[in-house]
mmCIF file of N, CA and C in Angstrom:
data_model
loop_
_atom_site.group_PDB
_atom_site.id
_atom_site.type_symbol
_atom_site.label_atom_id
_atom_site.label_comp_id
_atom_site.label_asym_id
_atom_site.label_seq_id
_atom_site.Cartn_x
_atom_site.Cartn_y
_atom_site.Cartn_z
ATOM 1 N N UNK A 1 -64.684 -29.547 -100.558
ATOM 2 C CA UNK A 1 -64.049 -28.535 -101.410
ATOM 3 C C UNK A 1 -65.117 -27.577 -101.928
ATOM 4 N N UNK A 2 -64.363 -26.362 -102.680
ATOM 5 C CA UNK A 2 -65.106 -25.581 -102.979
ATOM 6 C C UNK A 2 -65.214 -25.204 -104.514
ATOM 7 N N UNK A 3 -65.780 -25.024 -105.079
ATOM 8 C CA UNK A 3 -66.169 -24.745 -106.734
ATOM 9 C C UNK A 3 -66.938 -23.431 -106.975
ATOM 10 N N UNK A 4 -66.413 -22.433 -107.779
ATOM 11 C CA UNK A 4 -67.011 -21.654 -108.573
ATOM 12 C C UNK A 4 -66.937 -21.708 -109.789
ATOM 13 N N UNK A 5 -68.113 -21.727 -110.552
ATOM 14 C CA UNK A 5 -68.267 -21.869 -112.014
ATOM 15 C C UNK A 5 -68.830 -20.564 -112.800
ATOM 16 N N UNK A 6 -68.136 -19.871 -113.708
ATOM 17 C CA UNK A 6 -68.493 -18.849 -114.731
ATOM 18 C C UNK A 6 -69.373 -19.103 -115.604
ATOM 19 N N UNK A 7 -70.360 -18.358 -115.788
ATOM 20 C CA UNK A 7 -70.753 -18.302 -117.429
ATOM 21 C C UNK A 7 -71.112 -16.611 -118.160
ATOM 22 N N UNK A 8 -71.356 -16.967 -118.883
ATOM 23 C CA UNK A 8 -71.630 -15.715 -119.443
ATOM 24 C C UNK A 8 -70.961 -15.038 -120.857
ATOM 25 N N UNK A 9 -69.945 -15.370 -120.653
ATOM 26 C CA UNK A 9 -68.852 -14.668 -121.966
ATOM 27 C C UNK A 9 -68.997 -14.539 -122.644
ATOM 28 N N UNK A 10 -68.184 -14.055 -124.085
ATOM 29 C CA UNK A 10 -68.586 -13.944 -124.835
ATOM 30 C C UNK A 10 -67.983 -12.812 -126.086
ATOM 31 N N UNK A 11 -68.543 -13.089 -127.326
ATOM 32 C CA UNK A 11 -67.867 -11.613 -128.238
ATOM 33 C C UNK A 11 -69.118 -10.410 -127.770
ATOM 34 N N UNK A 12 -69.168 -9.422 -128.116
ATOM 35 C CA UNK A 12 -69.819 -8.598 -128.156
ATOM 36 C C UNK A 12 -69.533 -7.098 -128.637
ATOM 37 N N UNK A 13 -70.266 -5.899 -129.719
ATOM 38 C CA UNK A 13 -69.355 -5.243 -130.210
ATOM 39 C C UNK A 13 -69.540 -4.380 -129.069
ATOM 40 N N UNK A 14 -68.829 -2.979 -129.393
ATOM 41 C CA UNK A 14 -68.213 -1.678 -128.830
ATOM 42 C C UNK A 14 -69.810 -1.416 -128.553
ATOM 43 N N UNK A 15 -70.181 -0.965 -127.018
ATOM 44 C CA UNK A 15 -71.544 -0.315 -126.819
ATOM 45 C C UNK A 15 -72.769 -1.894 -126.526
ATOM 46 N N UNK A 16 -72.312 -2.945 -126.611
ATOM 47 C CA UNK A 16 -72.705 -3.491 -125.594
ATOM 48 C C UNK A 16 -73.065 -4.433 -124.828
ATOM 49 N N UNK A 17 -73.816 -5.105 -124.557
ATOM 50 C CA UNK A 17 -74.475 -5.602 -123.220
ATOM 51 C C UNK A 17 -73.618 -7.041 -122.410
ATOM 52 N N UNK A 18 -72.985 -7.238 -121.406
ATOM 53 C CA UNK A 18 -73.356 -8.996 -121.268
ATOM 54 C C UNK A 18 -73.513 -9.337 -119.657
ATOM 55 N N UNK A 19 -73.376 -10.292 -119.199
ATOM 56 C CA UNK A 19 -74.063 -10.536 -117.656
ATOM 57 C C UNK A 19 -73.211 -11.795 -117.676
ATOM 58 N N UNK A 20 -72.152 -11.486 -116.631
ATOM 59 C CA UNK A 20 -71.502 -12.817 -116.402
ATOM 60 C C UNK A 20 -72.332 -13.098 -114.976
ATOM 61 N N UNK A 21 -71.734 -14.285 -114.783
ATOM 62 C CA UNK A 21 -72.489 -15.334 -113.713
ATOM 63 C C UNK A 21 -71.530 -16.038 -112.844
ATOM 64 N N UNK A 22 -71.688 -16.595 -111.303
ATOM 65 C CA UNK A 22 -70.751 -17.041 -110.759
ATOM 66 C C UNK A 22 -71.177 -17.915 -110.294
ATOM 67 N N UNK A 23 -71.406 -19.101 -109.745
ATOM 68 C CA UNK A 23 -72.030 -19.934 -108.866
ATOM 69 C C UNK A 23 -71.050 -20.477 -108.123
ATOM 70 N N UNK A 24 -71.041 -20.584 -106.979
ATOM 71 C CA UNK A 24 -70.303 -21.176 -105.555
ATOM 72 C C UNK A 24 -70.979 -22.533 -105.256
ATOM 73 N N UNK A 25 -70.284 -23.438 -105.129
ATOM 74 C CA UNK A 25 -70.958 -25.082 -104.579
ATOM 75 C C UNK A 25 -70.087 -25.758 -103.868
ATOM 76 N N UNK A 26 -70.521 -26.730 -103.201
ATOM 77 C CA UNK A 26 -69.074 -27.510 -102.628
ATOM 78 C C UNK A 26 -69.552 -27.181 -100.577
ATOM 79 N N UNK A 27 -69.261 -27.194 -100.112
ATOM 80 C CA UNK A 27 -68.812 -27.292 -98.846
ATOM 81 C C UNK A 27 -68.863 -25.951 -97.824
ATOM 82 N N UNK A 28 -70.069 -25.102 -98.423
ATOM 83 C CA UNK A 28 -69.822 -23.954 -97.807
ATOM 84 C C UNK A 28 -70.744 -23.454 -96.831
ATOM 85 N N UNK A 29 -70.335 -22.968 -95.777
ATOM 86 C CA UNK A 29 -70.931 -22.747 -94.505
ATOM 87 C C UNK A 29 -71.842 -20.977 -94.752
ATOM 88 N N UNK A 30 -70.818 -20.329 -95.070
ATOM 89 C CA UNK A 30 -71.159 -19.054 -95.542
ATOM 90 C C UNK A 30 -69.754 -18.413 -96.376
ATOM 91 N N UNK A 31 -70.584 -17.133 -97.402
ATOM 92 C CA UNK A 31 -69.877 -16.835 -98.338
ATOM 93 C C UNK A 31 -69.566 -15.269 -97.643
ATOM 94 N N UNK A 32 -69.115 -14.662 -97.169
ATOM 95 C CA UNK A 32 -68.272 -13.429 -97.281
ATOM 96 C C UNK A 32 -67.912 -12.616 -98.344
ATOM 97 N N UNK A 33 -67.201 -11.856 -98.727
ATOM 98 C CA UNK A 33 -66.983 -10.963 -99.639
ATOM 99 C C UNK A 33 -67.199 -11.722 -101.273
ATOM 100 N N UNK A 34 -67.559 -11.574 -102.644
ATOM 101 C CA UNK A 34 -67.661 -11.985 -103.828
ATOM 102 C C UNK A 34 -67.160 -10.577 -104.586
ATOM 103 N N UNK A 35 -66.448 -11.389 -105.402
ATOM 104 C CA UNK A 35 -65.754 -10.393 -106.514
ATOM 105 C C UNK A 35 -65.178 -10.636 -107.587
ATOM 106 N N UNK A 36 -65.368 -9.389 -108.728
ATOM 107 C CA UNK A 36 -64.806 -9.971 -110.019
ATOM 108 C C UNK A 36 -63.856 -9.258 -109.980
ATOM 109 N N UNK A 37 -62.697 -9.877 -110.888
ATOM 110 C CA UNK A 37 -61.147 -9.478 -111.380
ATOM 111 C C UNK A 37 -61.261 -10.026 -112.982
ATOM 112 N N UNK A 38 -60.413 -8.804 -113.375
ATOM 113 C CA UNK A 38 -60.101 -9.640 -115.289
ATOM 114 C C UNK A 38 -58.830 -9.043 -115.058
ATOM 115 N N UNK A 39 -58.084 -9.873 -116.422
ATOM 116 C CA UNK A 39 -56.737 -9.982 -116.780
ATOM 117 C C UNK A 39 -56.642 -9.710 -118.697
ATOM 118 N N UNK A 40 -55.931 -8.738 -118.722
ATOM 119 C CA UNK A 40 -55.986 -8.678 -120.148
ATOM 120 C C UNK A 40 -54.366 -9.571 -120.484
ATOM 121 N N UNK A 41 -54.298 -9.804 -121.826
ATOM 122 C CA UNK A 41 -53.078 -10.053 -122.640
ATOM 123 C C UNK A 41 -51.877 -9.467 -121.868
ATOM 124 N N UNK A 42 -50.796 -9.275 -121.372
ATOM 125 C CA UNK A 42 -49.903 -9.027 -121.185
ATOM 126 C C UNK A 42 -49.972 -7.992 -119.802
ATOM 127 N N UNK A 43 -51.113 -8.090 -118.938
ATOM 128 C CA UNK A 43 -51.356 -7.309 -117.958
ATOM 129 C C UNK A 43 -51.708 -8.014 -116.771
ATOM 130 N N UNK A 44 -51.527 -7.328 -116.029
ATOM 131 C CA UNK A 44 -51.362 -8.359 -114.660
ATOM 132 C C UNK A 44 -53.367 -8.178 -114.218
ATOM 133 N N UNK A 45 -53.249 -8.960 -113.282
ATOM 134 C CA UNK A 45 -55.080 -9.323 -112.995
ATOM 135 C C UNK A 45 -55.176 -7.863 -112.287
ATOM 136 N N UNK A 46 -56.639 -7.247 -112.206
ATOM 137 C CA UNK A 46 -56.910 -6.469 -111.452
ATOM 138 C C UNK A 46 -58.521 -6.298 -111.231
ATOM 139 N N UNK A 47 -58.827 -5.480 -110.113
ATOM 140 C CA UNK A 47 -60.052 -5.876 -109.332
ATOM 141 C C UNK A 47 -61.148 -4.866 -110.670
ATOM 142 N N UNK A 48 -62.175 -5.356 -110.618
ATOM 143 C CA UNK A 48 -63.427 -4.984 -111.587
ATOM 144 C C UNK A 48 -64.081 -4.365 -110.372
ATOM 145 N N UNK A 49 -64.700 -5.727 -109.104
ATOM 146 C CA UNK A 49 -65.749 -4.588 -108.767
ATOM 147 C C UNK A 49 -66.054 -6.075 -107.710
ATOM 148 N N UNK A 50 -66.528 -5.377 -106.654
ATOM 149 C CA UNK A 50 -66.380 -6.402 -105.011
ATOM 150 C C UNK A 50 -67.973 -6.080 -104.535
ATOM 151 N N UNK A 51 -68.002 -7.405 -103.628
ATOM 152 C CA UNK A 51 -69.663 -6.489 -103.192
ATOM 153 C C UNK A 51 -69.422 -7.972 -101.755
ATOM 154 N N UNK A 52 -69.638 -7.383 -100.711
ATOM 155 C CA UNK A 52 -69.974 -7.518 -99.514
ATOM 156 C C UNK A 52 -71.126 -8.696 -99.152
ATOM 157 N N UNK A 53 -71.054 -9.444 -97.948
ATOM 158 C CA UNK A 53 -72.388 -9.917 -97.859
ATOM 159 C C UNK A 53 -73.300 -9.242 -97.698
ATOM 160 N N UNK A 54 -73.299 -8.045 -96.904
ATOM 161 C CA UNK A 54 -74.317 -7.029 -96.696
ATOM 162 C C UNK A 54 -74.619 -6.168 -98.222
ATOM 163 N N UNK A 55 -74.360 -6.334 -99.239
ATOM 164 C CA UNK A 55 -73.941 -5.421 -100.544
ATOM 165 C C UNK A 55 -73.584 -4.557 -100.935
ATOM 166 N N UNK A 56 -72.470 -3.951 -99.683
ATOM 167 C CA UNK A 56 -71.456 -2.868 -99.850
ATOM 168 C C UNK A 56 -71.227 -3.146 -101.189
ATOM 169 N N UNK A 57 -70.764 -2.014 -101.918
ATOM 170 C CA UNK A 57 -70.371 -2.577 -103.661
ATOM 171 C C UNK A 57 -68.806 -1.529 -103.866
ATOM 172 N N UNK A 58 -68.013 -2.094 -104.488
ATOM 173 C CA UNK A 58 -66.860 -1.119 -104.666
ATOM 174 C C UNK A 58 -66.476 -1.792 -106.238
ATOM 175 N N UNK A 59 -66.252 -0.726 -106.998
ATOM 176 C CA UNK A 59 -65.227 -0.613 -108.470
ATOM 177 C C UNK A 59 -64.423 -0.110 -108.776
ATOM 178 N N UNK A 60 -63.857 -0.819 -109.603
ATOM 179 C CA UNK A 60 -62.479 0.055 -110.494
ATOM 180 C C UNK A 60 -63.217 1.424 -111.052
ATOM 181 N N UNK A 61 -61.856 2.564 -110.851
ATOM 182 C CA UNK A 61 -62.526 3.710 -111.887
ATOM 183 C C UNK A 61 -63.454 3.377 -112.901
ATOM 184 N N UNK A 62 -62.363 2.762 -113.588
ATOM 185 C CA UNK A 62 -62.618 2.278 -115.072
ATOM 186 C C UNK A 62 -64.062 1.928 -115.535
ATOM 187 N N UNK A 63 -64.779 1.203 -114.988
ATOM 188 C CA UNK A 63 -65.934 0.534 -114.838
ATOM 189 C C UNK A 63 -67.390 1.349 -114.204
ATOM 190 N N UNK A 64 -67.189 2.162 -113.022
ATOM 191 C CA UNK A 64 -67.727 2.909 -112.838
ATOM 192 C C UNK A 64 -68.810 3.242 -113.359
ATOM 193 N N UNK A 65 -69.886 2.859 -113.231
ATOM 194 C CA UNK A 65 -71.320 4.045 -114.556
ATOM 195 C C UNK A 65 -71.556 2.621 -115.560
ATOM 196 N N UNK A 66 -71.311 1.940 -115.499
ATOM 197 C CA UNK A 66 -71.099 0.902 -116.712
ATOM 198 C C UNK A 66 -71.520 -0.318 -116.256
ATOM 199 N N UNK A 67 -70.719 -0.834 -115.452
ATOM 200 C CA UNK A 67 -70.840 -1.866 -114.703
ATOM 201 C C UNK A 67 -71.741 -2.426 -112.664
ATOM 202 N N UNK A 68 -72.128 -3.429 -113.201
ATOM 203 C CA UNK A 68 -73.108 -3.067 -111.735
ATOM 204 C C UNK A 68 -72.546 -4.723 -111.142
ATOM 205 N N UNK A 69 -72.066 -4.744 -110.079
ATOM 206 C CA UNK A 69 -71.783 -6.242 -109.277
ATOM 207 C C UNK A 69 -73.083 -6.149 -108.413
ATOM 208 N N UNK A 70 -73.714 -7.624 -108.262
ATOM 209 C CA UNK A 70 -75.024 -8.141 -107.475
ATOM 210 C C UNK A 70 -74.647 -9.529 -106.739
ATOM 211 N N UNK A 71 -75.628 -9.815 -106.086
ATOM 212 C CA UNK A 71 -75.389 -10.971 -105.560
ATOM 213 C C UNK A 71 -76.363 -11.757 -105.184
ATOM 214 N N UNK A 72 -76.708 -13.535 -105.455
ATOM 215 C CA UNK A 72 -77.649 -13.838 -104.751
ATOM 216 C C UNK A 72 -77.053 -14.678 -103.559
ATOM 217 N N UNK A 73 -77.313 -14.175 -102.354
ATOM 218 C CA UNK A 73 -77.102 -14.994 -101.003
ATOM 219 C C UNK A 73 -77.410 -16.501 -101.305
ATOM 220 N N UNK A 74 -78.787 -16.349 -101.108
ATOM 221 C CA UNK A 74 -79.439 -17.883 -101.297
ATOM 222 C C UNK A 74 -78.596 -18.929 -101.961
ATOM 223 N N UNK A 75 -78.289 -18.380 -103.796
ATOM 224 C CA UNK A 75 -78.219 -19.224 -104.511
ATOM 225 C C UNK A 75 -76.595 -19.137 -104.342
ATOM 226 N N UNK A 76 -75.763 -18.579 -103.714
ATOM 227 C CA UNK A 76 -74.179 -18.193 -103.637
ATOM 228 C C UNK A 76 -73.964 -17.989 -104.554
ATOM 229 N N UNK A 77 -74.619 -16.707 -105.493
ATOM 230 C CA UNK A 77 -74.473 -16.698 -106.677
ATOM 231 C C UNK A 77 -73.494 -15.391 -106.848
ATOM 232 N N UNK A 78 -72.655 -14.692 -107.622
ATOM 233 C CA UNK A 78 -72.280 -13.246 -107.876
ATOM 234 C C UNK A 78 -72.649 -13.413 -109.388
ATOM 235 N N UNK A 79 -72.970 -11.879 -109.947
ATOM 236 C CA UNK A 79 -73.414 -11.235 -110.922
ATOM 237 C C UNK A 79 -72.933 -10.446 -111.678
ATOM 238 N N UNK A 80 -72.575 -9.813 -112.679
ATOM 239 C CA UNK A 80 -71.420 -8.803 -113.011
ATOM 240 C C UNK A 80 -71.994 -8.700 -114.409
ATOM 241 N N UNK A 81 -73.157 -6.938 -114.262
ATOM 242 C CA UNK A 81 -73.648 -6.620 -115.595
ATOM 243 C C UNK A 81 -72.612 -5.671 -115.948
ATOM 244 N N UNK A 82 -72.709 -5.884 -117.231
ATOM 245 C CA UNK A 82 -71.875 -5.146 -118.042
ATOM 246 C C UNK A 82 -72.286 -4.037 -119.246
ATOM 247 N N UNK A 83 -72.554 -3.150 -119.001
ATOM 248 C CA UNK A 83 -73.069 -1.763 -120.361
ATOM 249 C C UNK A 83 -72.013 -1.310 -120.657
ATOM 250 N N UNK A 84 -72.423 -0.399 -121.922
ATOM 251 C CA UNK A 84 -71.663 0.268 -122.665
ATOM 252 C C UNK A 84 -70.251 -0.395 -122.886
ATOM 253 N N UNK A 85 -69.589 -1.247 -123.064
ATOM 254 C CA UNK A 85 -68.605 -2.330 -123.296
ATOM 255 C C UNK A 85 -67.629 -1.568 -123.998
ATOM 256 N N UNK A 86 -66.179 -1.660 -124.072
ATOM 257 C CA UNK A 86 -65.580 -0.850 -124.608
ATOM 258 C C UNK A 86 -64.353 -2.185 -125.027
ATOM 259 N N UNK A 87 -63.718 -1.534 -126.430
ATOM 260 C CA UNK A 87 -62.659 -2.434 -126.788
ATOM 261 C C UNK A 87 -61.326 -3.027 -125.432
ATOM 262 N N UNK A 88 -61.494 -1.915 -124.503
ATOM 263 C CA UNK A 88 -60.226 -2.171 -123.556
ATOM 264 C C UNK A 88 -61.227 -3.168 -122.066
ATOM 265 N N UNK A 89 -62.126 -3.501 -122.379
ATOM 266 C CA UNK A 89 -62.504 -4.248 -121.554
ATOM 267 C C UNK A 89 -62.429 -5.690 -122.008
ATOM 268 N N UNK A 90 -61.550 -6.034 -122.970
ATOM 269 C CA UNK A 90 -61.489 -7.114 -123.664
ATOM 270 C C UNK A 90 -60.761 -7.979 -122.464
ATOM 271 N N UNK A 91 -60.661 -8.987 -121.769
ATOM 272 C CA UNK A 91 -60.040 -9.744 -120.366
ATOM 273 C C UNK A 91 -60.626 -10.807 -120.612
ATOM 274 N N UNK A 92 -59.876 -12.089 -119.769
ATOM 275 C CA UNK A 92 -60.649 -13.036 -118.469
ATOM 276 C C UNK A 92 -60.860 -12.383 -117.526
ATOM 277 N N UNK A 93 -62.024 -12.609 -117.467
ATOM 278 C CA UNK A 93 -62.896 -12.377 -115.630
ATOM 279 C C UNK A 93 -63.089 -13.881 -115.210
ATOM 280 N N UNK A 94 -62.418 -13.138 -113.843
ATOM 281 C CA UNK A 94 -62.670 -14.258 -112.475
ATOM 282 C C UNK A 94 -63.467 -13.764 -111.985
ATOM 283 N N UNK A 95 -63.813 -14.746 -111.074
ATOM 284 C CA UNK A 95 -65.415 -13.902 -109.922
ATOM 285 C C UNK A 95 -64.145 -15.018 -108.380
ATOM 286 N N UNK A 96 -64.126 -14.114 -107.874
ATOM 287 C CA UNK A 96 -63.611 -15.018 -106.317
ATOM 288 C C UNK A 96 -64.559 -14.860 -105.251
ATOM 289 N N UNK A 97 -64.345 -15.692 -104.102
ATOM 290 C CA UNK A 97 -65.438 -15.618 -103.090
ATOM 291 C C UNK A 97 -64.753 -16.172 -101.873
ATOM 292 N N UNK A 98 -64.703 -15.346 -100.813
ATOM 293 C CA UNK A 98 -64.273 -15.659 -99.694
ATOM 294 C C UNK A 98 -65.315 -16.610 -98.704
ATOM 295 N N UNK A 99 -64.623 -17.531 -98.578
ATOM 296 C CA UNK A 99 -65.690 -18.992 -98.158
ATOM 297 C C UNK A 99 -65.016 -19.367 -96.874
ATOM 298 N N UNK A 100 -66.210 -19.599 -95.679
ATOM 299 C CA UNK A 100 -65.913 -19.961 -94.610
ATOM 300 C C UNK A 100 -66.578 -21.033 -94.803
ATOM 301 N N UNK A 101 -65.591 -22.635 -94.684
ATOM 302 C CA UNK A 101 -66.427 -23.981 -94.743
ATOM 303 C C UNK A 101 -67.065 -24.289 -93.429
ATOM 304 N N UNK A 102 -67.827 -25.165 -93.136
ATOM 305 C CA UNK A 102 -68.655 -25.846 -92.111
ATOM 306 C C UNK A 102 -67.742 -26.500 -91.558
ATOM 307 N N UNK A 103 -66.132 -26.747 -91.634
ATOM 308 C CA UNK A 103 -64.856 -27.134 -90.690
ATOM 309 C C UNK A 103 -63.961 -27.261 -92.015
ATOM 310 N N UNK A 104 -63.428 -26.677 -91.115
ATOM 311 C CA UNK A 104 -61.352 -26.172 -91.955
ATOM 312 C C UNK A 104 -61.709 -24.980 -91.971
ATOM 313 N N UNK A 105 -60.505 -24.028 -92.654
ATOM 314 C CA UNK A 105 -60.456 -23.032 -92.712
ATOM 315 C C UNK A 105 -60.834 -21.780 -93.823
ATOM 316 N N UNK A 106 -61.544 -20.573 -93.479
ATOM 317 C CA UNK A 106 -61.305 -19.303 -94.517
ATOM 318 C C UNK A 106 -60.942 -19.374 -95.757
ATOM 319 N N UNK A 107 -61.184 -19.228 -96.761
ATOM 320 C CA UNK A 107 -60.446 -18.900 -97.707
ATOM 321 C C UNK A 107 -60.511 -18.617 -98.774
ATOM 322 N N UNK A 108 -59.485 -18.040 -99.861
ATOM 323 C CA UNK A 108 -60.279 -17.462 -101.260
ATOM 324 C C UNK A 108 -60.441 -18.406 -102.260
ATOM 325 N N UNK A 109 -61.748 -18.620 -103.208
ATOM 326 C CA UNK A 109 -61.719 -19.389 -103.833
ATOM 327 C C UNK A 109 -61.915 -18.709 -105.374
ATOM 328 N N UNK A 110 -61.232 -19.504 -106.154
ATOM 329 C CA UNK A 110 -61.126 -18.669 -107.624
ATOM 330 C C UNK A 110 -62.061 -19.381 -108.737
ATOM 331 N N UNK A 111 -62.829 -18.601 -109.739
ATOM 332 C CA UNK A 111 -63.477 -19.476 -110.901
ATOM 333 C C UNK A 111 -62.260 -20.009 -112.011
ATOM 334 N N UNK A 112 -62.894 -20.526 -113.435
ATOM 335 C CA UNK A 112 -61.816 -20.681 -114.079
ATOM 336 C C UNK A 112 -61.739 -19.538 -114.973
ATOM 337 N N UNK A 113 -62.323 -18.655 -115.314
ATOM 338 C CA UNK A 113 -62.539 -17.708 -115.651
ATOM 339 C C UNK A 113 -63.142 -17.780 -116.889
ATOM 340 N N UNK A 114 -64.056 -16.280 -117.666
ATOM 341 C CA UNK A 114 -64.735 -16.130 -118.734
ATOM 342 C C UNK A 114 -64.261 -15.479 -119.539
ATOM 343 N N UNK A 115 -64.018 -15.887 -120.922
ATOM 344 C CA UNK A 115 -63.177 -14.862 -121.986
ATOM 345 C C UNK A 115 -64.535 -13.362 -122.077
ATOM 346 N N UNK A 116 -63.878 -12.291 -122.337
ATOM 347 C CA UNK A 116 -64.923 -11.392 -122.978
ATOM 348 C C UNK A 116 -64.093 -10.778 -123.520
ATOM 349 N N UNK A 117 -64.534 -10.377 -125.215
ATOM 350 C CA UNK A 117 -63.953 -9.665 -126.249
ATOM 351 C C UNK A 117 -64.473 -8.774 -126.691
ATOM 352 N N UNK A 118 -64.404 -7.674 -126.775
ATOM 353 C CA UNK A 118 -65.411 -6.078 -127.172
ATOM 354 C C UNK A 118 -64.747 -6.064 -128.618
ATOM 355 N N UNK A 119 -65.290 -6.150 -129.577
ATOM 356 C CA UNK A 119 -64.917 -6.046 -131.023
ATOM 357 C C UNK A 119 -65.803 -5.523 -131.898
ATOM 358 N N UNK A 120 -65.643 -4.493 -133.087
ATOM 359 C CA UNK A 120 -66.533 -4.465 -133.749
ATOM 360 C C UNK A 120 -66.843 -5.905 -134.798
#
Protein backbone atom coordinates (compact mmCIF):
# COMPACT_ATOMS: atom_id res chain seq x y z
CA UNK A 1 0.00 0.00 0.00
CA UNK A 2 0.55 3.45 -0.33
CA UNK A 3 0.76 6.42 2.32
CA UNK A 4 1.04 10.10 2.10
CA UNK A 5 1.56 12.07 5.15
CA UNK A 6 1.06 16.09 5.58
CA UNK A 7 2.68 18.42 7.73
CA UNK A 8 2.98 21.80 7.94
CA UNK A 9 -0.32 23.61 8.96
CA UNK A 10 -1.21 25.78 10.79
CA UNK A 11 -2.74 29.46 12.04
CA UNK A 12 -0.98 32.18 10.48
CA UNK A 13 -2.04 35.97 10.09
CA UNK A 14 -3.05 37.89 6.74
CA UNK A 15 0.54 38.40 4.80
CA UNK A 16 2.10 35.33 5.84
CA UNK A 17 4.44 32.58 5.43
CA UNK A 18 3.93 28.55 5.70
CA UNK A 19 5.45 25.38 3.82
CA UNK A 20 3.33 22.40 3.80
CA UNK A 21 4.99 19.01 3.26
CA UNK A 22 3.99 15.68 1.66
CA UNK A 23 5.79 12.48 2.02
CA UNK A 24 4.86 9.32 -0.14
CA UNK A 25 5.91 5.72 1.46
CA UNK A 26 4.60 2.34 1.07
CA UNK A 27 5.12 0.34 -2.12
CA UNK A 28 6.15 2.62 -4.76
CA UNK A 29 7.85 1.91 -7.95
CA UNK A 30 7.66 5.52 -9.26
CA UNK A 31 5.71 8.68 -8.50
CA UNK A 32 4.18 10.58 -11.56
CA UNK A 33 2.30 13.69 -11.30
CA UNK A 34 2.15 15.34 -7.26
CA UNK A 35 -0.36 17.84 -6.31
CA UNK A 36 -2.03 20.00 -3.89
CA UNK A 37 -5.91 20.57 -3.60
CA UNK A 38 -7.74 22.47 -0.53
CA UNK A 39 -11.32 22.49 0.40
CA UNK A 40 -12.82 25.32 2.22
CA UNK A 41 -16.11 25.14 4.61
CA UNK A 42 -18.96 24.63 2.41
CA UNK A 43 -16.96 24.43 -0.97
CA UNK A 44 -16.21 21.72 -2.99
CA UNK A 45 -12.18 20.61 -3.24
CA UNK A 46 -10.23 22.35 -5.89
CA UNK A 47 -6.75 22.14 -7.50
CA UNK A 48 -3.97 24.69 -5.75
CA UNK A 49 -1.14 23.80 -7.92
CA UNK A 50 0.36 20.32 -9.77
CA UNK A 51 3.95 19.76 -10.71
CA UNK A 52 5.07 16.90 -13.01
CA UNK A 53 7.90 14.42 -12.59
CA UNK A 54 9.87 16.42 -14.94
CA UNK A 55 8.62 19.83 -12.86
CA UNK A 56 6.20 21.09 -15.26
CA UNK A 57 4.33 23.30 -12.53
CA UNK A 58 0.62 24.47 -13.07
CA UNK A 59 -1.79 26.76 -10.55
CA UNK A 60 -4.93 28.00 -9.71
CA UNK A 61 -5.37 31.75 -10.73
CA UNK A 62 -5.87 32.40 -7.34
CA UNK A 63 -2.49 31.40 -6.04
CA UNK A 64 -0.45 32.49 -8.78
CA UNK A 65 2.65 34.97 -7.58
CA UNK A 66 2.15 33.61 -4.05
CA UNK A 67 2.46 30.19 -4.07
CA UNK A 68 5.35 27.92 -5.42
CA UNK A 69 4.74 23.74 -5.71
CA UNK A 70 8.38 21.72 -5.58
CA UNK A 71 9.28 18.41 -5.41
CA UNK A 72 11.81 16.00 -4.06
CA UNK A 73 12.12 12.86 -6.45
CA UNK A 74 14.49 11.08 -4.20
CA UNK A 75 12.70 11.61 -1.02
CA UNK A 76 8.88 11.28 -2.88
CA UNK A 77 8.46 14.26 -1.29
CA UNK A 78 5.89 17.37 -2.65
CA UNK A 79 6.25 20.90 -1.24
CA UNK A 80 3.74 23.72 -1.27
CA UNK A 81 5.27 27.31 -0.18
CA UNK A 82 2.95 29.59 0.66
CA UNK A 83 3.45 33.84 0.70
CA UNK A 84 1.49 36.55 1.16
CA UNK A 85 -1.49 34.30 2.76
CA UNK A 86 -4.79 35.74 2.52
CA UNK A 87 -8.01 35.22 4.79
CA UNK A 88 -9.73 33.20 1.71
CA UNK A 89 -6.98 30.77 1.65
CA UNK A 90 -8.26 29.47 4.87
CA UNK A 91 -8.85 25.25 3.58
CA UNK A 92 -7.69 21.61 4.07
CA UNK A 93 -4.94 20.91 1.73
CA UNK A 94 -4.40 17.57 0.28
CA UNK A 95 -1.21 16.87 -1.59
CA UNK A 96 -2.16 13.63 -4.06
CA UNK A 97 0.32 11.62 -6.03
CA UNK A 98 -0.11 9.48 -8.88
CA UNK A 99 1.77 6.15 -7.96
CA UNK A 100 2.78 3.40 -10.20
CA UNK A 101 3.47 0.31 -7.66
CA UNK A 102 6.29 -2.32 -8.36
CA UNK A 103 2.94 -4.79 -9.27
CA UNK A 104 -0.79 -3.87 -9.31
CA UNK A 105 -1.99 -1.05 -10.67
CA UNK A 106 -1.74 3.12 -11.29
CA UNK A 107 -3.26 5.11 -9.10
CA UNK A 108 -4.24 8.25 -7.13
CA UNK A 109 -3.26 8.38 -3.74
CA UNK A 110 -4.67 11.01 -1.22
CA UNK A 111 -3.01 12.59 2.19
CA UNK A 112 -5.23 13.14 5.21
CA UNK A 113 -5.01 16.55 4.82
CA UNK A 114 -3.59 19.93 6.66
CA UNK A 115 -5.85 22.54 8.30
CA UNK A 116 -4.54 26.19 7.30
CA UNK A 117 -6.26 29.27 8.77
CA UNK A 118 -5.21 32.94 7.61
CA UNK A 119 -6.50 35.06 10.60
CA UNK A 120 -5.57 38.14 12.07
Amino acid sequence: QVQLVESGGGLVQPGGSLTLSCAASGSIFRIYDMGWFRQAPGKQRELVATITRGAWKNYADSVKGRFTVSRDNARNTVYLQMNNLKPEDTAVYYCNADVQRPTGPRDVYWGQGAQVTVSP
